[in-house]
Amino acid sequence: MLFLLIKELKIAALKKDNFIYFYLDNNLLIFLSILLLE
């Protein structure tokens, strides 16, 4: 799951799309926060 999120971040970074990168980056941070809470 985490690997897929990182892969998506890399794809977004390659696309140079700041909006998509920001959106995915926030999802990753939320996902990591949930992992830390559990």
GROMACS .gro file of N, CA and C in nm:
model
  114
    1MET      N    1   0.084  -0.120   0.000
    1MET     CA    2   0.000   0.000   0.000
    1MET      C    3   0.088   0.126   0.000
    2LEU      N    4   0.182   0.130   0.093
    2LEU     CA    5   0.271   0.245   0.101
    2LEU      C    6   0.355   0.259  -0.025
    3PHE      N    7   0.400   0.145  -0.079
    3PHE     CA    8   0.480   0.146  -0.201
    3PHE      C    9   0.401   0.209  -0.316
    4LEU      N   10   0.274   0.175  -0.326
    4LEU     CA   11   0.190   0.230  -0.433
    4LEU      C   12   0.174   0.381  -0.419
    5LEU      N   13   0.159   0.427  -0.295
    5LEU     CA   14   0.144   0.571  -0.273
    5LEU      C   15   0.271   0.645  -0.312
    6ILE      N   16   0.386   0.588  -0.277
    6ILE     CA   17   0.514   0.650  -0.313
    6ILE      C   18   0.530   0.650  -0.465
    7LYS      N   19   0.489   0.539  -0.529
    7LYS     CA   20   0.496   0.530  -0.674
    7LYS      C   21   0.412   0.639  -0.739
    8GLU      N   22   0.292   0.661  -0.687
    8GLU     CA   23   0.204   0.766  -0.740
    8GLU      C   24   0.267   0.904  -0.722
    9LEU      N   25   0.333   0.925  -0.609
    9LEU     CA   26   0.399   1.053  -0.585
    9LEU      C   27   0.507   1.078  -0.688
   10LYS      N   28   0.582   0.973  -0.721
   10LYS     CA   29   0.689   0.986  -0.819
   10LYS      C   30   0.631   1.017  -0.957
   11ILE      N   31   0.521   0.951  -0.992
   11ILE     CA   32   0.456   0.976  -1.121
   11ILE      C   33   0.408   1.121  -1.127
   12ALA      N   34   0.346   1.168  -1.020
   12ALA     CA   35   0.296   1.305  -1.015
   12ALA      C   36   0.411   1.405  -1.027
   13ALA      N   37   0.522   1.373  -0.962
   13ALA     CA   38   0.638   1.463  -0.967
   13ALA      C   39   0.691   1.470  -1.111
   14LEU      N   40   0.691   1.356  -1.180
   14LEU     CA   41   0.738   1.354  -1.317
   14LEU      C   42   0.646   1.433  -1.409
   15LYS      N   43   0.518   1.436  -1.376
   15LYS     CA   44   0.421   1.511  -1.457
   15LYS      C   45   0.432   1.661  -1.433
   16LYS      N   46   0.507   1.698  -1.328
   16LYS     CA   47   0.523   1.840  -1.294
   16LYS      C   48   0.388   1.906  -1.263
   17ASP      N   49   0.294   1.827  -1.214
   17ASP     CA   50   0.162   1.882  -1.182
   17ASP      C   51   0.156   1.908  -1.032
   18ASN      N   52   0.174   2.033  -0.994
   18ASN     CA   53   0.179   2.068  -0.853
   18ASN      C   54   0.049   2.033  -0.778
   19PHE      N   55  -0.064   2.049  -0.844
   19PHE     CA   56  -0.191   2.021  -0.778
   19PHE      C   57  -0.203   1.873  -0.744
   20ILE      N   58  -0.173   1.788  -0.844
   20ILE     CA   59  -0.183   1.644  -0.821
   20ILE      C   60  -0.080   1.600  -0.717
   21TYR      N   61   0.041   1.654  -0.727
   21TYR     CA   62   0.147   1.618  -0.633
   21TYR      C   63   0.107   1.656  -0.490
   22PHE      N   64   0.052   1.778  -0.476
   22PHE     CA   65   0.009   1.826  -0.344
   22PHE      C   66  -0.102   1.737  -0.289
   23TYR      N   67  -0.198   1.701  -0.376
   23TYR     CA   68  -0.310   1.617  -0.335
   23TYR      C   69  -0.262   1.480  -0.287
   24LEU      N   70  -0.176   1.418  -0.366
   24LEU     CA   71  -0.124   1.286  -0.330
   24LEU      C   72  -0.036   1.293  -0.207
   25ASP      N   73   0.041   1.403  -0.195
   25ASP     CA   74   0.130   1.419  -0.081
   25ASP      C   75   0.047   1.430   0.048
   26ASN      N   76  -0.065   1.501   0.042
   26ASN     CA   77  -0.151   1.511   0.159
   26ASN      C   78  -0.210   1.375   0.195
   27ASN      N   79  -0.249   1.297   0.095
   27ASN     CA   80  -0.303   1.164   0.121
   27ASN      C   81  -0.197   1.077   0.187
   28LEU      N   82  -0.073   1.090   0.143
   28LEU     CA   83   0.035   1.011   0.200
   28LEU      C   84   0.058   1.050   0.346
   29LEU      N   85   0.054   1.178   0.374
   29LEU     CA   86   0.072   1.225   0.512
   29LEU      C   87  -0.041   1.175   0.601
   30ILE      N   88  -0.163   1.178   0.550
   30ILE     CA   89  -0.278   1.130   0.626
   30ILE      C   90  -0.264   0.980   0.650
   31PHE      N   91  -0.222   0.907   0.546
   31PHE     CA   92  -0.204   0.763   0.557
   31PHE      C   93  -0.098   0.729   0.662
   32LEU      N   94   0.013   0.801   0.660
   32LEU     CA   95   0.120   0.777   0.757
   32LEU      C   96   0.074   0.812   0.898
   33SER      N   97  -0.006   0.918   0.910
   33SER     CA   98  -0.057   0.958   1.041
   33SER      C   99  -0.145   0.849   1.099
   34ILE      N  100  -0.229   0.788   1.014
   34ILE     CA  101  -0.316   0.679   1.059
   34ILE      C  102  -0.231   0.561   1.106
   35LEU      N  103  -0.125   0.531   1.033
   35LEU     CA  104  -0.037   0.420   1.072
   35LEU      C  105   0.027   0.447   1.208
   36LEU      N  106   0.066   0.571   1.231
   36LEU     CA  107   0.130   0.607   1.358
   36LEU      C  108   0.032   0.598   1.474
   37LEU      N  109  -0.094   0.628   1.447
   37LEU     CA  110  -0.195   0.624   1.553
   37LEU      C  111  -0.232   0.481   1.592
   38GLU      N  112  -0.221   0.389   1.497
   38GLU     CA  113  -0.262   0.251   1.526
   38GLU      C  114  -0.148   0.169   1.583
   0.00000   0.00000   0.00000
